[in-house]
């Protein structure tokens, strides 16, 4: 394993929610979007971030980049305190941070200015960051276009002239223009056609391998997470429930939520035996989450203890962290816990 | 296999837009057998939804069914009057959409929406209708059904709404249920609930189910036969347990190689290019600009859908290619 690129320490972000209406707005609670999250991303490694709607994936990604201000906690980039530096650090460090950390979004339509040509879109970061001499801009734009699988003549066109997959390539090229080391990719393939997704996924795979860029790959598509990440963090209502090496977690998940989540995905193999754990109830609202383990109302194995005591995220195996009182019982070869009927 | 219950023959449904004629469904043919779960799989814009809207005869303007036949129990639905269709829609053939909001009316309670379909086709009293509504909610496993009868759609979660939409579709015990991407907009754990529910209902009621999806995993899990659509035409039809190992159409093979799997890491092989524009689709085989096996003939001549031993394929070269799964 290489050096640590990103370290997230006890990050917290709540959003207050109020009753509707202008007069007499009352606070009804807090959305626990990011609730004491700690993570590490190694240099050149991709971390997948998975979980269902509203569990805080996007907020976590944006907070790491300081696009959303955290309530508390710290983020380090190459050991540099990100929030501290951006607030009061020396100018050149600020610039370095802004350039080194980028984000790409789910919707390649919304994130590209329709009035700008592809050339202008990709070269805009050069204008902003001034990290490359002017006479090299043109050369760089074309090499970025080629890098993401587009061609030189595309430079003079406008975003609406491209397909969804091509637009996502343009936004990737733009993110790459600052020479980043870390990119938060928030559902970058969800809006693309199935056959085009693979094009963008392999592009991300290659960028990681060849340019040593690390991605925080946010997705609810677990199959693509398995494909392009080395580690994975599973989030449920703002908390990390399981975190560790991707293959290990997909082969042997040790948190009941991860177990259920992975078992929910249909496999393209008609002969495979289906061993599914169907969770009862709905994905709960992250406003004022349940007591104890916040998953206990849906967990088939919940006990009295789970209702009262919140499990800590603990290291159950080297590098494999699980937040469940009974993680050890789910290891292969252990006697499984009896399930509780809900 | 049961008897043939529905046969779609050379269906063409076009949209007459300002930009041009969109050949959304262009010569689609397949059969559905009584009691089977059939899959229709394809990417965005391949014509899955337009095919199902055509079967129900609810294609919205500027769309129009141009030609073809849709034979339901021996009778051509395209020859029926609107009055006759009304007796078939919902009663004989029902549909559940991807977005449950398009199956449900936001202004009415669950009870009145269910009553509406129950009373449209059956002579029943209010009380009988209510009992039937409760029974339906129980069948789709909605907790606390009495209370839910009084709820409005917006008071229910997405998963619950989809259950109500399924209950509504099943109200008159239709012959055929078309489920058009019934889980696509739902969270993973809720998807699992709906998949299990549909599987259970299908086997319990021996229901003829047409499962429309873009997900080969869902095809593997929920269907016995599958129709693969590409750009408004049928690429291939095959039993589900054969198609994953011995597909005959290059598109099917390419699609499987291009999707990641949950059960292992693999080498992803993207399909080059993008799905074609259906106003001006490629000549000959519509897959030819992206096909690794293209020859001159593919560019010039549209491949016919050839039927052999329970399978069908539209590719000039299928006999000489021996395509394999992953
Ligand atoms: N109202 C409409 N006006 C014009 N074109 C339409 C209309 N409805 C559908 N189409 C076109 O018909 C083609 C087939 O669309 P259809 O909705 O059947 O695809 P689908 O396979 O259901 O895709 P998806 O996976 O996105 O649901 C597409 O090219 C689409 O743009
Ligand atoms: S007909 Fe030709 S282009 Fe079409 S799928 Fe077959 S080999 Fe490929
Ligand atoms: Mg559709």
XYZ file of C-alpha atoms and ligand atoms in Angstrom:
708
model
C 0.000 0.000 0.000
C 1.144 3.458 -0.824
C 0.966 6.723 1.045
C -2.219 8.139 2.445
C -3.644 10.718 0.080
C -6.830 11.692 1.862
C -7.628 11.313 5.495
C -11.068 12.152 6.825
C -11.300 12.427 10.593
C -14.538 12.517 12.558
C -16.352 14.524 9.926
C -19.819 15.770 10.897
C -22.407 17.628 8.875
C -26.015 18.042 9.999
C -28.694 20.027 8.212
C -31.417 21.559 10.344
C -34.945 20.888 9.075
C -37.846 23.197 9.762
C -41.595 22.953 9.442
C -42.987 24.483 6.279
C -44.289 28.030 6.271
C -42.611 31.368 6.634
C -43.965 32.493 9.952
C -43.424 30.357 12.989
C -40.900 28.094 11.395
C -40.024 25.494 13.961
C -37.011 23.291 13.852
C -38.188 19.703 13.732
C -34.849 17.984 13.729
C -31.523 17.451 12.068
C -30.695 15.468 8.993
C -27.687 13.454 10.020
C -26.111 13.613 6.596
C -22.550 12.883 7.689
C -22.296 11.572 11.210
C -18.784 11.201 12.516
C -17.161 9.714 9.444
C -13.500 8.722 9.341
C -11.847 7.296 6.233
C -8.552 7.034 4.423
C -7.795 6.918 0.740
C -4.382 5.683 -0.328
C -2.527 7.243 -3.210
C -3.613 5.698 -6.514
C -6.467 3.789 -4.894
C -10.174 4.160 -5.605
C -12.607 4.183 -2.735
C -16.216 3.298 -3.460
C -18.932 4.936 -1.424
C -22.245 3.100 -1.483
C -25.601 3.374 0.205
C -29.182 4.231 -0.573
C -30.897 7.525 -1.322
C -30.355 10.177 1.287
C -27.724 8.293 3.259
C -25.267 11.160 2.831
C -22.970 10.039 0.001
C -22.997 13.280 -1.953
C -22.790 15.430 1.164
C -19.746 13.492 2.316
C -18.089 13.906 -1.084
C -18.762 17.628 -1.203
C -17.757 18.191 2.399
C -14.406 16.507 1.789
C -13.814 19.071 -0.975
C -15.069 21.920 1.234
C -17.888 22.600 -1.225
C -20.054 22.173 1.861
C -18.775 23.471 5.153
C -18.564 20.787 7.845
C -19.900 21.208 11.391
C -16.765 19.610 12.758
C -14.002 17.217 11.836
C -10.971 17.424 9.631
C -9.808 16.428 6.193
C -6.158 16.068 5.276
C -4.794 16.013 1.752
C -1.208 14.736 1.659
C -1.071 15.603 5.326
C -2.218 19.187 4.697
C -5.218 20.313 6.758
C -7.697 21.167 3.986
C -10.089 23.469 5.870
C -7.340 25.255 7.767
C -5.305 25.829 4.619
C -8.234 27.079 2.567
C -9.221 29.444 5.372
C -5.889 30.931 6.323
C -3.056 29.111 4.624
C -0.514 30.599 2.233
C -1.882 31.490 -1.200
C 0.161 28.959 -3.133
C -0.981 26.087 -0.877
C -4.593 27.139 -1.361
C -4.106 27.038 -5.107
C -2.424 23.688 -4.912
C -5.323 22.221 -2.943
C -7.967 23.636 -5.253
C -6.193 22.218 -8.251
C -5.476 18.844 -6.745
C -9.024 18.001 -5.725
C -11.818 17.955 -8.292
C -15.349 16.703 -8.648
C -17.439 15.252 -11.465
C -21.190 14.990 -11.283
C -23.957 12.614 -12.219
C -25.552 14.858 -14.770
C -23.129 15.758 -17.542
C -25.744 18.148 -18.966
C -26.059 20.422 -15.980
C -22.364 20.756 -15.326
C -21.340 22.088 -18.756
C -22.062 25.656 -19.849
C -24.101 25.360 -23.071
C -22.723 28.610 -24.506
C -19.090 27.574 -24.315
C -17.247 25.450 -26.840
C -15.563 22.288 -25.618
C -12.236 24.088 -26.073
C -13.310 26.881 -23.740
C -14.783 24.483 -21.222
C -11.620 22.437 -20.967
C -9.263 25.423 -20.966
C -11.234 27.426 -18.393
C -9.325 25.851 -15.491
C -6.085 27.114 -17.127
C -7.492 30.626 -17.007
C -8.549 30.233 -13.387
C -5.533 28.434 -11.994
C -2.820 29.736 -14.316
C -0.773 26.629 -13.634
C 0.294 26.166 -17.241
C 2.003 28.673 -19.524
C -0.334 30.193 -22.069
C 1.460 28.830 -25.135
C 0.897 25.271 -23.940
C -2.875 25.540 -23.511
C -3.844 24.428 -26.949
C -1.576 21.422 -26.863
C -2.994 20.463 -23.457
C -6.634 20.749 -24.494
C -6.056 18.406 -27.418
C -4.120 15.914 -25.367
C -6.888 15.912 -22.735
C -9.511 15.368 -25.432
C -7.575 12.401 -26.755
C -6.989 11.080 -23.270
C -10.736 10.820 -22.641
C -11.368 9.277 -26.048
C -12.594 12.318 -27.975
C -11.082 13.804 -31.100
C -9.454 17.104 -31.968
C -12.325 18.390 -34.091
C -14.672 18.062 -31.101
C -12.961 21.077 -29.530
C -14.920 23.592 -31.583
C -18.318 22.077 -30.818
C -20.880 22.878 -28.147
C -22.128 20.501 -25.409
C -25.545 19.957 -26.992
C -23.882 18.377 -30.005
C -22.702 15.441 -27.912
C -24.255 12.264 -26.541
C -24.508 11.724 -22.786
C -21.411 9.547 -22.678
C -19.391 12.089 -24.637
C -20.550 14.897 -22.381
C -19.408 12.944 -19.375
C -16.018 12.586 -21.085
C -15.901 16.346 -21.555
C -16.552 16.953 -17.877
C -13.874 14.412 -17.007
C -11.420 16.173 -19.339
C -12.249 19.462 -17.646
C -11.677 17.970 -14.197
C -8.331 16.598 -15.425
C -7.217 19.990 -16.721
C -5.971 21.014 -13.292
C -3.803 17.894 -12.898
C -5.731 16.643 -9.899
C -4.639 13.792 -7.697
C -8.061 13.212 -6.231
C -11.471 13.287 -7.893
C -14.852 12.857 -6.266
C -16.981 11.174 -8.941
C -20.620 11.365 -7.898
C -22.658 8.774 -9.814
C -20.688 9.538 -12.994
C -22.320 6.796 -15.060
C -25.865 6.637 -13.696
C -27.343 8.841 -16.376
C -25.657 6.956 -19.207
C -26.963 4.148 -21.391
C -25.899 0.703 -20.281
C -23.622 0.105 -23.252
C -21.973 3.494 -22.831
C -21.371 3.131 -19.095
C -18.569 0.668 -19.696
C -16.758 3.236 -21.845
C -16.674 5.749 -18.995
C -15.901 3.110 -16.360
C -12.885 1.845 -18.310
C -11.780 5.452 -18.778
C -11.837 5.913 -15.001
C -9.982 2.608 -14.552
C -7.285 3.743 -16.965
C -6.910 7.185 -15.417
C -6.363 5.553 -12.085
C -3.793 3.112 -13.457
C -1.931 5.435 -15.780
C -2.270 8.844 -14.145
C -2.378 7.521 -10.588
C -5.473 9.549 -9.832
C -7.549 8.411 -6.876
C -11.298 8.499 -7.130
C -13.916 8.629 -4.469
C -16.447 6.769 -6.571
C -19.967 7.409 -5.292
C -22.583 5.056 -6.661
C -25.630 3.049 -5.854
C -24.615 0.629 -8.602
C -22.763 -1.956 -6.563
C -21.542 -3.945 -9.560
C -19.592 -0.999 -10.918
C -18.151 -0.366 -7.455
C -16.856 -3.911 -7.367
C -15.350 -3.381 -10.797
C -13.369 -0.172 -10.302
C -12.535 0.255 -6.619
C -9.994 -1.253 -4.243
C -11.774 -0.255 -1.042
C -15.366 0.406 -0.267
C -17.317 2.202 2.437
C -20.964 1.354 3.029
C -23.050 4.188 4.447
C -26.391 4.032 6.195
C -28.099 7.184 7.463
C -24.909 9.223 7.648
C -22.735 6.552 9.283
C -20.125 4.236 7.862
C -21.376 0.707 8.515
C -18.612 -1.225 6.867
C -15.317 -0.210 5.356
C -12.422 -2.168 3.911
C -11.007 -3.971 0.851
C -13.617 -4.223 -1.906
C -13.184 -7.867 -2.815
C -13.141 -8.973 0.807
C -16.347 -7.105 1.603
C -18.149 -8.309 -1.512
C -17.114 -11.902 -0.765
C -17.704 -11.826 2.953
C -19.727 -8.872 4.178
C -19.842 -8.726 7.968
C -22.473 -6.073 8.564
C -26.124 -7.114 8.193
C -26.936 -4.060 6.118
C -24.101 -4.815 3.686
C -25.182 -8.456 3.603
C -28.728 -7.470 2.663
C -27.616 -4.810 0.193
C -25.320 -7.164 -1.714
C -27.869 -9.969 -1.695
C -30.437 -7.638 -3.269
C -28.576 -7.338 -6.569
C -29.690 -9.767 -9.288
C -26.779 -11.621 -10.881
C -26.716 -12.240 -14.661
C -26.525 -15.998 -14.187
C -29.798 -17.936 -14.329
C -28.263 -20.944 -12.592
C -27.122 -19.106 -9.532
C -28.969 -19.927 -6.360
C -30.618 -16.866 -4.933
C -29.909 -16.345 -1.290
C -31.585 -13.086 -0.655
C -32.198 -11.254 2.546
C -35.163 -8.981 2.010
C -35.231 -6.154 4.503
C -38.621 -5.120 5.797
C -39.818 -1.528 5.739
C -38.641 1.544 3.930
C -35.336 3.328 3.826
C -35.868 5.540 6.878
C -35.544 9.276 6.866
C -32.178 10.523 8.093
C -33.946 13.065 10.308
C -33.483 11.974 13.902
C -32.331 8.415 13.141
C -33.348 5.476 15.372
C -31.675 4.887 18.725
C -28.859 2.418 19.277
C -27.827 0.907 15.997
C -29.709 3.056 13.497
C -30.329 -0.024 11.376
C -32.033 -2.007 14.145
C -35.672 -1.484 13.013
C -34.901 -3.253 9.722
C -32.208 -5.665 10.846
C -33.208 -9.338 10.801
C -30.708 -10.042 13.586
C -31.389 -7.113 15.928
C -31.345 -7.785 19.680
C -32.243 -5.700 22.735
C -28.668 -4.498 22.866
C -28.959 -3.126 19.329
C -31.874 -0.920 20.318
C -29.902 0.717 23.085
C -26.242 0.689 22.232
C -24.777 2.188 19.113
C -22.091 -0.157 17.729
C -18.708 1.377 17.074
C -16.923 1.001 13.763
C -14.249 -1.472 14.832
C -11.473 -3.265 13.031
C -12.594 -6.892 12.854
C -9.861 -7.989 10.507
C -6.834 -6.148 9.281
C -8.141 -3.116 7.402
C -11.747 -4.332 7.552
C -13.985 -2.225 9.783
C -17.534 -3.107 10.774
C -20.140 -1.314 12.871
C -22.167 -4.201 14.283
C -22.181 -5.772 17.744
C -22.194 -9.203 16.168
C -19.857 -8.842 13.175
C -17.864 -11.953 14.120
C -20.958 -14.123 13.874
C -21.241 -13.424 10.166
C -17.790 -14.711 9.328
C -17.716 -17.746 7.060
C -17.728 -20.940 9.066
C -19.310 -19.309 12.104
C -22.702 -20.440 13.220
C -25.070 -17.790 11.912
C -27.260 -15.902 14.340
C -30.895 -16.872 14.358
C -32.893 -14.210 12.557
C -35.575 -12.301 14.378
C -38.969 -12.176 12.678
C -40.150 -8.616 12.333
C -44.946 -24.107 -22.107
C -48.551 -22.907 -22.051
C -50.578 -21.873 -25.073
C -49.711 -18.803 -27.025
C -51.697 -15.998 -25.424
C -50.290 -12.982 -27.209
C -48.462 -12.604 -30.485
C -46.918 -9.375 -31.693
C -46.352 -9.490 -35.438
C -44.180 -7.077 -37.326
C -45.276 -4.163 -35.157
C -44.284 -0.707 -36.312
C -44.932 2.304 -34.101
C -43.542 5.635 -35.223
C -43.499 9.117 -33.703
C -44.127 11.963 -36.099
C -42.050 14.708 -34.514
C -40.936 18.054 -35.904
C -37.410 16.773 -36.228
C -38.580 13.805 -38.285
C -40.169 10.390 -38.001
C -38.829 8.445 -35.018
C -38.991 4.751 -35.882
C -39.298 3.739 -32.262
C -40.594 0.233 -32.912
C -39.776 -0.985 -36.375
C -40.954 -4.491 -37.154
C -41.009 -6.146 -33.758
C -42.320 -9.731 -33.483
C -42.550 -12.111 -30.539
C -44.986 -14.443 -28.790
C -46.014 -14.719 -25.181
C -47.172 -18.044 -23.719
C -49.744 -18.470 -21.009
C -48.323 -18.487 -17.497
C -44.733 -17.647 -18.465
C -42.552 -14.890 -17.195
C -41.144 -13.325 -20.365
C -38.425 -10.703 -20.324
C -38.014 -7.846 -22.761
C -34.556 -6.416 -22.350
C -32.917 -3.469 -24.046
C -31.252 -0.150 -23.408
C -32.798 3.276 -23.267
C -34.686 4.026 -26.436
C -34.699 0.452 -27.672
C -38.503 0.523 -27.830
C -39.462 -1.447 -24.736
C -41.986 1.045 -23.436
C -43.387 1.897 -26.857
C -43.925 -1.829 -27.465
C -45.911 -2.163 -24.254
C -47.886 1.020 -24.911
C -48.696 -0.360 -28.348
C -49.983 -3.629 -26.884
C -52.268 -1.589 -24.601
C -53.085 0.757 -27.488
C -52.178 3.811 -25.429
C -49.381 5.243 -27.565
C -49.440 9.009 -26.961
C -49.365 11.471 -29.879
C -47.401 12.193 -32.013
C -46.944 8.425 -31.902
C -48.944 6.056 -34.084
C -49.097 2.353 -34.683
C -48.317 2.129 -38.389
C -48.718 -1.532 -39.090
C -48.532 -5.035 -37.707
C -50.812 -7.254 -35.693
C -51.209 -7.841 -31.988
C -53.042 -11.130 -31.604
C -54.498 -11.674 -28.153
C -56.239 -15.058 -27.772
C -56.786 -15.225 -31.498
C -58.064 -11.698 -31.999
C -56.177 -8.753 -33.410
C -56.191 -5.908 -30.864
C -55.377 -3.427 -33.591
C -58.776 -4.132 -35.163
C -60.714 -3.483 -31.957
C -62.795 -0.371 -31.381
C -61.858 1.939 -28.541
C -64.881 0.622 -26.594
C -63.745 -2.949 -26.948
C -60.208 -1.983 -25.936
C -61.530 -0.432 -22.754
C -62.840 -3.845 -21.719
C -59.455 -5.409 -22.351
C -57.263 -2.766 -20.783
C -56.887 -3.325 -17.066
C -59.213 -6.319 -17.174
C -57.291 -8.648 -19.483
C -53.966 -6.925 -19.909
C -52.659 -4.610 -17.211
C -49.510 -2.568 -16.889
C -47.306 -1.286 -14.095
C -45.006 1.574 -15.012
C -41.522 2.461 -13.869
C -42.849 5.552 -12.174
C -45.735 4.533 -9.913
C -46.983 8.111 -10.104
C -48.028 7.543 -13.673
C -50.221 4.615 -12.591
C -51.758 6.525 -9.679
C -53.810 9.696 -9.482
C -52.446 12.079 -6.835
C -55.893 13.496 -6.055
C -57.529 10.265 -4.930
C -57.038 7.969 -1.985
C -55.705 4.461 -2.401
C -59.208 3.139 -1.773
C -60.896 5.163 -4.471
C -58.200 4.334 -7.001
C -58.640 0.635 -6.310
C -62.430 0.947 -6.320
C -62.315 2.656 -9.643
C -60.707 -0.331 -11.357
C -62.653 -2.937 -9.397
C -66.003 -1.332 -10.207
C -65.118 -0.623 -13.815
C -65.212 -4.281 -14.688
C -67.266 -5.953 -11.964
C -70.770 -5.340 -10.623
C -70.068 -5.136 -6.905
C -71.379 -3.217 -3.921
C -69.282 -0.608 -2.138
C -68.623 -3.033 0.695
C -67.549 -5.821 -1.643
C -65.255 -3.443 -3.454
C -63.749 -2.394 -0.151
C -63.131 -5.977 0.858
C -61.530 -6.667 -2.465
C -59.334 -3.574 -2.071
C -58.188 -4.779 1.338
C -57.498 -8.217 -0.030
C -55.393 -6.706 -2.801
C -53.343 -4.586 -0.401
C -52.699 -7.688 1.676
C -51.700 -9.602 -1.416
C -49.012 -7.036 -2.217
C -47.978 -7.115 1.449
C -48.766 -3.593 2.436
C -48.545 -3.330 6.209
C -51.594 -1.980 8.026
C -53.823 -2.089 4.934
C -56.931 -0.572 6.605
C -55.049 2.615 7.364
C -53.429 2.721 3.918
C -56.799 2.667 2.175
C -57.328 6.246 3.307
C -53.879 7.445 2.289
C -53.083 9.622 -0.719
C -50.216 8.581 -2.991
C -47.906 11.359 -1.748
C -48.250 10.031 1.784
C -46.670 6.747 0.724
C -43.037 5.943 0.028
C -41.917 5.040 -3.485
C -41.890 1.327 -2.681
C -45.396 1.461 -1.177
C -46.699 3.376 -4.181
C -45.295 0.744 -6.497
C -47.077 -1.919 -4.423
C -50.344 -0.016 -4.740
C -49.782 0.275 -8.494
C -49.254 -3.495 -8.648
C -52.393 -4.097 -6.563
C -54.333 -1.853 -8.904
C -53.019 -3.678 -11.964
C -53.950 -7.044 -10.458
C -57.406 -5.933 -9.280
C -59.256 -7.746 -12.044
C -56.977 -10.738 -12.248
C -55.681 -9.874 -15.685
C -54.438 -12.515 -18.100
C -51.232 -10.626 -18.684
C -49.297 -8.237 -16.469
C -46.762 -5.984 -18.138
C -44.219 -4.614 -15.666
C -42.195 -1.821 -17.293
C -38.995 -1.348 -15.272
C -40.991 -1.699 -12.050
C -37.936 -1.347 -9.808
C -35.704 1.093 -11.645
C -36.408 4.192 -9.585
C -36.327 2.468 -6.234
C -33.588 2.004 -3.693
C -31.706 -1.275 -3.825
C -33.320 -2.833 -0.752
C -36.771 -1.732 -1.925
C -36.057 -3.130 -5.398
C -35.409 -6.460 -3.736
C -38.805 -6.295 -2.015
C -40.618 -5.592 -5.291
C -38.702 -8.274 -7.226
C -39.552 -10.852 -4.579
C -43.187 -9.737 -4.577
C -43.491 -10.028 -8.357
C -41.797 -13.423 -8.379
C -44.105 -14.658 -5.655
C -47.251 -13.339 -7.366
C -46.151 -14.720 -10.711
C -45.700 -18.234 -9.400
C -48.701 -18.176 -7.053
C -51.167 -16.782 -9.589
C -49.512 -18.549 -12.558
C -49.521 -15.111 -14.047
C -48.335 -14.308 -17.542
C -45.755 -11.658 -16.799
C -43.944 -9.480 -19.303
C -40.977 -8.102 -17.429
C -39.448 -5.108 -19.147
C -35.968 -4.169 -18.013
C -32.492 -3.033 -19.015
C -30.901 -5.298 -16.416
C -29.663 -8.738 -17.506
C -29.482 -9.713 -13.834
C -33.201 -9.173 -13.459
C -33.782 -11.147 -16.659
C -31.758 -14.057 -15.262
C -33.637 -14.016 -12.027
C -37.230 -13.413 -13.029
C -37.812 -14.763 -16.543
C -37.867 -18.020 -18.467
C -37.586 -16.538 -21.948
C -36.263 -13.244 -23.170
C -36.620 -10.909 -26.129
C -33.573 -8.697 -26.707
C -34.376 -5.380 -28.365
C -31.895 -3.082 -30.022
C -32.827 0.265 -31.550
C -36.477 -0.605 -32.166
C -36.007 -4.106 -33.503
C -35.635 -7.600 -32.114
C -32.032 -8.797 -31.995
C -32.788 -12.197 -30.562
C -35.272 -14.317 -28.620
C -34.169 -17.247 -26.482
C -34.815 -19.243 -23.337
C -33.201 -17.388 -20.446
C -31.060 -20.319 -19.363
C -29.536 -20.534 -22.846
C -28.953 -16.931 -23.745
C -26.287 -16.259 -21.139
C -24.136 -19.131 -22.373
C -24.898 -19.337 -26.044
C -26.230 -16.085 -27.363
C -26.622 -15.840 -31.105
C -26.658 -12.102 -31.627
C -23.450 -10.062 -31.381
C -25.319 -7.322 -29.502
C -26.355 -9.714 -26.724
C -22.759 -10.870 -26.359
C -21.445 -7.309 -26.392
C -23.987 -6.146 -23.825
C -23.047 -8.877 -21.366
C -19.358 -8.081 -21.709
C -20.024 -4.401 -21.109
C -21.801 -4.661 -17.762
C -19.934 -5.132 -14.517
C -21.013 -7.931 -12.199
C -21.579 -7.984 -8.492
C -20.127 -11.467 -8.056
C -16.693 -10.872 -9.524
C -14.306 -8.406 -11.064
C -13.940 -8.884 -14.789
C -12.465 -7.339 -17.867
C -14.966 -4.764 -19.069
C -15.359 -4.563 -22.831
C -17.175 -1.377 -23.762
C -19.343 -1.316 -26.871
C -17.912 1.408 -29.091
C -20.083 4.279 -30.288
C -23.523 5.061 -28.995
C -27.081 3.928 -29.543
C -28.382 5.146 -32.890
C -30.725 7.972 -33.599
C -34.019 6.431 -34.652
C -34.969 9.215 -37.044
C -32.195 8.152 -39.309
C -31.193 4.663 -38.153
C -28.193 2.894 -39.681
C -28.877 1.027 -42.926
C -29.048 -2.752 -42.995
C -28.513 -4.194 -39.544
C -29.039 -1.413 -37.018
C -26.184 -2.725 -34.930
C -23.695 -2.695 -37.787
C -21.781 0.511 -36.850
C -20.936 -1.017 -33.467
C -20.660 -4.679 -34.373
C -17.238 -6.381 -34.330
C -18.390 -8.897 -36.965
C -19.782 -6.482 -39.553
C -19.409 -7.361 -43.223
C -20.590 -5.539 -46.335
C -23.862 -7.435 -46.392
C -24.747 -6.130 -42.914
C -24.582 -2.560 -44.192
C -26.747 -3.245 -47.197
C -29.353 -5.710 -46.096
C -31.652 -5.781 -43.071
C -31.297 -9.196 -41.389
C -34.608 -11.045 -41.047
C -35.664 -12.412 -37.706
C -35.098 -16.147 -38.284
C -37.003 -18.593 -36.100
C -35.416 -21.969 -35.263
C -35.939 -24.379 -32.366
C -37.646 -22.036 -29.880
C -35.195 -19.312 -30.640
C -34.987 -16.454 -33.038
C -32.170 -14.226 -34.181
C -31.727 -11.358 -36.610
C -28.128 -11.499 -37.762
C -26.686 -12.413 -41.148
C -23.793 -14.218 -39.589
C -25.243 -16.039 -36.613
C -24.630 -19.522 -38.000
C -20.934 -19.008 -38.593
C -20.267 -17.111 -35.365
C -20.085 -19.139 -32.240
C -20.616 -16.539 -29.578
C -19.930 -17.331 -25.991
C -20.835 -15.818 -22.683
C -18.270 -14.388 -20.353
N -43.717 10.997 -27.216
C -42.654 10.724 -27.978
N -42.291 11.575 -28.975
C -41.224 11.302 -29.750
N -40.445 10.211 -29.640
C -40.751 9.342 -28.684
C -41.869 9.541 -27.801
N -41.928 8.496 -26.928
C -40.883 7.692 -27.250
N -40.188 8.184 -28.302
C -39.000 7.595 -28.937
O -39.204 6.221 -29.183
C -37.987 5.478 -28.999
C -38.263 4.278 -28.106
O -38.607 4.751 -26.817
P -39.049 3.832 -25.603
O -39.567 4.742 -24.560
O -39.924 2.738 -26.063
O -37.684 3.193 -25.158
P -37.411 2.245 -23.897
O -36.771 1.034 -24.466
O -38.635 2.073 -23.099
O -36.306 3.082 -23.139
P -36.071 3.321 -21.544
O -35.139 2.228 -21.133
O -35.382 4.655 -21.527
O -37.387 3.301 -20.854
C -36.971 6.464 -28.452
O -36.118 6.874 -29.514
C -37.810 7.624 -27.975
O -37.072 8.823 -28.057
S -26.052 -8.646 -39.114
Fe -23.890 -8.122 -39.303
S -23.730 -6.174 -38.217
Fe -25.674 -7.088 -37.619
S -25.204 -8.194 -35.790
Fe -24.989 -9.662 -37.443
S -22.816 -9.554 -37.997
Fe -23.246 -7.773 -36.768
Mg -39.096 2.622 -21.039
